[in-house]
Amino acid sequence: MNAQLLGGDKNTGFTASQIYYLTHRILKLTSHLESHSEDYSSRRGLHKLLGRRKRLLIYLSAENTALYAQILKNLGIRGLKGRQGLSRSLLF
């Protein structure tokens, strides 16, 4: 799925690949927290990862809406509230 999502590109600096890897780290931490509910340092790390992924999704939605929609569909994550098709000039 990674190669399909990224179009065969293994560039880890690519926004789509960063979102992909962050999503998988988030899933691992979520499953860890299901069995260790009082692990507050891991919970803090999860919130930091969620914030980083959200910022990358905001950037991608402004730069490339087609790739943004494809990533949301492939990874099965929800889109950002109120950010459907906003142009870059309105965001920055």
mmCIF file with all atom_site columns, C-alpha atoms in Angstrom:
data_model
loop_
_atom_site.group_PDB
_atom_site.id
_atom_site.type_symbol
_atom_site.label_atom_id
_atom_site.label_alt_id
_atom_site.label_comp_id
_atom_site.label_asym_id
_atom_site.label_entity_id
_atom_site.label_seq_id
_atom_site.pdbx_PDB_ins_code
_atom_site.Cartn_x
_atom_site.Cartn_y
_atom_site.Cartn_z
_atom_site.occupancy
_atom_site.B_iso_or_equiv
_atom_site.pdbx_formal_charge
_atom_site.auth_seq_id
_atom_site.auth_comp_id
_atom_site.auth_asym_id
_atom_site.auth_atom_id
_atom_site.pdbx_PDB_model_num
ATOM 1  C CA . MET A 1 1  ? 0.000   0.000  0.000  1.00 0.00 ? 1  MET A CA 1
ATOM 2  C CA . ASN A 1 2  ? 2.903   2.347  0.669  1.00 0.00 ? 2  ASN A CA 1
ATOM 3  C CA . ALA A 1 3  ? 4.257   2.136  -2.883 1.00 0.00 ? 3  ALA A CA 1
ATOM 4  C CA . GLN A 1 4  ? 0.743   2.448  -4.274 1.00 0.00 ? 4  GLN A CA 1
ATOM 5  C CA . LEU A 1 5  ? 0.056   5.513  -2.127 1.00 0.00 ? 5  LEU A CA 1
ATOM 6  C CA . LEU A 1 6  ? 3.293   7.246  -2.985 1.00 0.00 ? 6  LEU A CA 1
ATOM 7  C CA . GLY A 1 7  ? 3.421   6.286  -6.636 1.00 0.00 ? 7  GLY A CA 1
ATOM 8  C CA . GLY A 1 8  ? 6.540   4.165  -6.122 1.00 0.00 ? 8  GLY A CA 1
ATOM 9  C CA . ASP A 1 9  ? 8.425   7.075  -4.540 1.00 0.00 ? 9  ASP A CA 1
ATOM 10 C CA . LYS A 1 10 ? 10.400  6.179  -1.394 1.00 0.00 ? 10 LYS A CA 1
ATOM 11 C CA . ASN A 1 11 ? 11.261  9.801  -0.569 1.00 0.00 ? 11 ASN A CA 1
ATOM 12 C CA . THR A 1 12 ? 10.615  10.136 3.164  1.00 0.00 ? 12 THR A CA 1
ATOM 13 C CA . GLY A 1 13 ? 10.549  13.933 2.876  1.00 0.00 ? 13 GLY A CA 1
ATOM 14 C CA . PHE A 1 14 ? 7.485   13.746 0.645  1.00 0.00 ? 14 PHE A CA 1
ATOM 15 C CA . THR A 1 15 ? 4.409   14.990 2.520  1.00 0.00 ? 15 THR A CA 1
ATOM 16 C CA . ALA A 1 16 ? 2.323   11.939 1.616  1.00 0.00 ? 16 ALA A CA 1
ATOM 17 C CA . SER A 1 17 ? 4.962   9.538  2.920  1.00 0.00 ? 17 SER A CA 1
ATOM 18 C CA . GLN A 1 18 ? 5.263   11.479 6.176  1.00 0.00 ? 18 GLN A CA 1
ATOM 19 C CA . ILE A 1 19 ? 1.492   11.265 6.663  1.00 0.00 ? 19 ILE A CA 1
ATOM 20 C CA . TYR A 1 20 ? 1.607   7.541  5.860  1.00 0.00 ? 20 TYR A CA 1
ATOM 21 C CA . TYR A 1 21 ? 4.348   6.800  8.413  1.00 0.00 ? 21 TYR A CA 1
ATOM 22 C CA . LEU A 1 22 ? 2.776   9.023  11.076 1.00 0.00 ? 22 LEU A CA 1
ATOM 23 C CA . THR A 1 23 ? -0.545  7.220  10.629 1.00 0.00 ? 23 THR A CA 1
ATOM 24 C CA . HIS A 1 24 ? 1.090   3.864  11.228 1.00 0.00 ? 24 HIS A CA 1
ATOM 25 C CA . ARG A 1 25 ? 2.911   5.155  14.318 1.00 0.00 ? 25 ARG A CA 1
ATOM 26 C CA . ILE A 1 26 ? -0.403  6.548  15.577 1.00 0.00 ? 26 ILE A CA 1
ATOM 27 C CA . LEU A 1 27 ? -2.084  3.168  15.073 1.00 0.00 ? 27 LEU A CA 1
ATOM 28 C CA . LYS A 1 28 ? 0.703   1.414  16.998 1.00 0.00 ? 28 LYS A CA 1
ATOM 29 C CA . LEU A 1 29 ? 0.487   3.868  19.888 1.00 0.00 ? 29 LEU A CA 1
ATOM 30 C CA . THR A 1 30 ? -3.306  3.617  19.965 1.00 0.00 ? 30 THR A CA 1
ATOM 31 C CA . SER A 1 31 ? -3.164  -0.157 20.279 1.00 0.00 ? 31 SER A CA 1
ATOM 32 C CA . HIS A 1 32 ? -0.511  0.184  23.013 1.00 0.00 ? 32 HIS A CA 1
ATOM 33 C CA . LEU A 1 33 ? -2.706  2.606  24.956 1.00 0.00 ? 33 LEU A CA 1
ATOM 34 C CA . GLU A 1 34 ? -5.672  0.226  24.799 1.00 0.00 ? 34 GLU A CA 1
ATOM 35 C CA . SER A 1 35 ? -3.797  -2.202 27.040 1.00 0.00 ? 35 SER A CA 1
ATOM 36 C CA . HIS A 1 36 ? -1.811  0.406  29.020 1.00 0.00 ? 36 HIS A CA 1
ATOM 37 C CA . SER A 1 37 ? -4.400  3.083  29.686 1.00 0.00 ? 37 SER A CA 1
ATOM 38 C CA . GLU A 1 38 ? -2.376  4.884  32.369 1.00 0.00 ? 38 GLU A CA 1
ATOM 39 C CA . ASP A 1 39 ? 0.763   5.370  30.273 1.00 0.00 ? 39 ASP A CA 1
ATOM 40 C CA . TYR A 1 40 ? 0.638   9.157  30.210 1.00 0.00 ? 40 TYR A CA 1
ATOM 41 C CA . SER A 1 41 ? 3.942   9.714  28.448 1.00 0.00 ? 41 SER A CA 1
ATOM 42 C CA . SER A 1 42 ? 2.789   7.578  25.525 1.00 0.00 ? 42 SER A CA 1
ATOM 43 C CA . ARG A 1 43 ? -0.509  9.468  25.501 1.00 0.00 ? 43 ARG A CA 1
ATOM 44 C CA . ARG A 1 44 ? 1.422   12.738 25.257 1.00 0.00 ? 44 ARG A CA 1
ATOM 45 C CA . GLY A 1 45 ? 3.458   11.322 22.380 1.00 0.00 ? 45 GLY A CA 1
ATOM 46 C CA . LEU A 1 46 ? 0.257   10.280 20.637 1.00 0.00 ? 46 LEU A CA 1
ATOM 47 C CA . HIS A 1 47 ? -1.125  13.813 20.907 1.00 0.00 ? 47 HIS A CA 1
ATOM 48 C CA . LYS A 1 48 ? 2.099   15.223 19.470 1.00 0.00 ? 48 LYS A CA 1
ATOM 49 C CA . LEU A 1 49 ? 1.935   12.816 16.515 1.00 0.00 ? 49 LEU A CA 1
ATOM 50 C CA . LEU A 1 50 ? -1.715  13.675 15.893 1.00 0.00 ? 50 LEU A CA 1
ATOM 51 C CA . GLY A 1 51 ? -0.860  17.368 15.834 1.00 0.00 ? 51 GLY A CA 1
ATOM 52 C CA . ARG A 1 52 ? 2.015   16.826 13.412 1.00 0.00 ? 52 ARG A CA 1
ATOM 53 C CA . ARG A 1 53 ? -0.180  14.772 11.078 1.00 0.00 ? 53 ARG A CA 1
ATOM 54 C CA . LYS A 1 54 ? -2.909  17.422 11.247 1.00 0.00 ? 54 LYS A CA 1
ATOM 55 C CA . ARG A 1 55 ? -0.451  20.171 10.250 1.00 0.00 ? 55 ARG A CA 1
ATOM 56 C CA . LEU A 1 56 ? 0.796   18.071 7.328  1.00 0.00 ? 56 LEU A CA 1
ATOM 57 C CA . LEU A 1 57 ? -2.787  17.407 6.208  1.00 0.00 ? 57 LEU A CA 1
ATOM 58 C CA . ILE A 1 58 ? -3.557  21.141 6.327  1.00 0.00 ? 58 ILE A CA 1
ATOM 59 C CA . TYR A 1 59 ? -0.503  21.832 4.188  1.00 0.00 ? 59 TYR A CA 1
ATOM 60 C CA . LEU A 1 60 ? -1.364  19.081 1.711  1.00 0.00 ? 60 LEU A CA 1
ATOM 61 C CA . SER A 1 61 ? -5.008  20.153 1.418  1.00 0.00 ? 61 SER A CA 1
ATOM 62 C CA . ALA A 1 62 ? -3.824  23.613 0.379  1.00 0.00 ? 62 ALA A CA 1
ATOM 63 C CA . GLU A 1 63 ? -1.145  22.393 -2.036 1.00 0.00 ? 63 GLU A CA 1
ATOM 64 C CA . ASN A 1 64 ? -2.616  19.314 -3.737 1.00 0.00 ? 64 ASN A CA 1
ATOM 65 C CA . THR A 1 65 ? -6.287  18.560 -3.111 1.00 0.00 ? 65 THR A CA 1
ATOM 66 C CA . ALA A 1 66 ? -6.322  15.471 -5.341 1.00 0.00 ? 66 ALA A CA 1
ATOM 67 C CA . LEU A 1 67 ? -3.486  13.816 -3.423 1.00 0.00 ? 67 LEU A CA 1
ATOM 68 C CA . TYR A 1 68 ? -5.092  14.917 -0.143 1.00 0.00 ? 68 TYR A CA 1
ATOM 69 C CA . ALA A 1 69 ? -8.354  13.169 -1.084 1.00 0.00 ? 69 ALA A CA 1
ATOM 70 C CA . GLN A 1 70 ? -6.476  10.045 -2.222 1.00 0.00 ? 70 GLN A CA 1
ATOM 71 C CA . ILE A 1 71 ? -4.547  9.819  1.051  1.00 0.00 ? 71 ILE A CA 1
ATOM 72 C CA . LEU A 1 72 ? -7.707  10.179 3.121  1.00 0.00 ? 72 LEU A CA 1
ATOM 73 C CA . LYS A 1 73 ? -9.348  7.410  1.118  1.00 0.00 ? 73 LYS A CA 1
ATOM 74 C CA . ASN A 1 74 ? -6.364  5.028  1.174  1.00 0.00 ? 74 ASN A CA 1
ATOM 75 C CA . LEU A 1 75 ? -5.533  5.453  4.851  1.00 0.00 ? 75 LEU A CA 1
ATOM 76 C CA . GLY A 1 76 ? -9.150  5.525  5.988  1.00 0.00 ? 76 GLY A CA 1
ATOM 77 C CA . ILE A 1 77 ? -8.805  8.676  8.075  1.00 0.00 ? 77 ILE A CA 1
ATOM 78 C CA . ARG A 1 78 ? -11.272 11.530 8.419  1.00 0.00 ? 78 ARG A CA 1
ATOM 79 C CA . GLY A 1 79 ? -10.729 14.799 6.629  1.00 0.00 ? 79 GLY A CA 1
ATOM 80 C CA . LEU A 1 80 ? -10.166 18.129 8.280  1.00 0.00 ? 80 LEU A CA 1
ATOM 81 C CA . LYS A 1 81 ? -13.247 20.113 9.270  1.00 0.00 ? 81 LYS A CA 1
ATOM 82 C CA . GLY A 1 82 ? -14.002 22.983 6.901  1.00 0.00 ? 82 GLY A CA 1
ATOM 83 C CA . ARG A 1 83 ? -10.948 22.505 4.705  1.00 0.00 ? 83 ARG A CA 1
ATOM 84 C CA . GLN A 1 84 ? -12.503 21.047 1.583  1.00 0.00 ? 84 GLN A CA 1
ATOM 85 C CA . GLY A 1 85 ? -10.954 22.771 -1.430 1.00 0.00 ? 85 GLY A CA 1
ATOM 86 C CA . LEU A 1 86 ? -9.615  25.929 0.232  1.00 0.00 ? 86 LEU A CA 1
ATOM 87 C CA . SER A 1 87 ? -6.996  27.691 -1.801 1.00 0.00 ? 87 SER A CA 1
ATOM 88 C CA . ARG A 1 88 ? -3.551  28.474 -0.439 1.00 0.00 ? 88 ARG A CA 1
ATOM 89 C CA . SER A 1 89 ? -4.157  32.239 -0.574 1.00 0.00 ? 89 SER A CA 1
ATOM 90 C CA . LEU A 1 90 ? -7.085  31.901 1.841  1.00 0.00 ? 90 LEU A CA 1
ATOM 91 C CA . LEU A 1 91 ? -5.070  29.843 4.333  1.00 0.00 ? 91 LEU A CA 1
ATOM 92 C CA . PHE A 1 92 ? -1.885  31.890 4.511  1.00 0.00 ? 92 PHE A CA 1
#
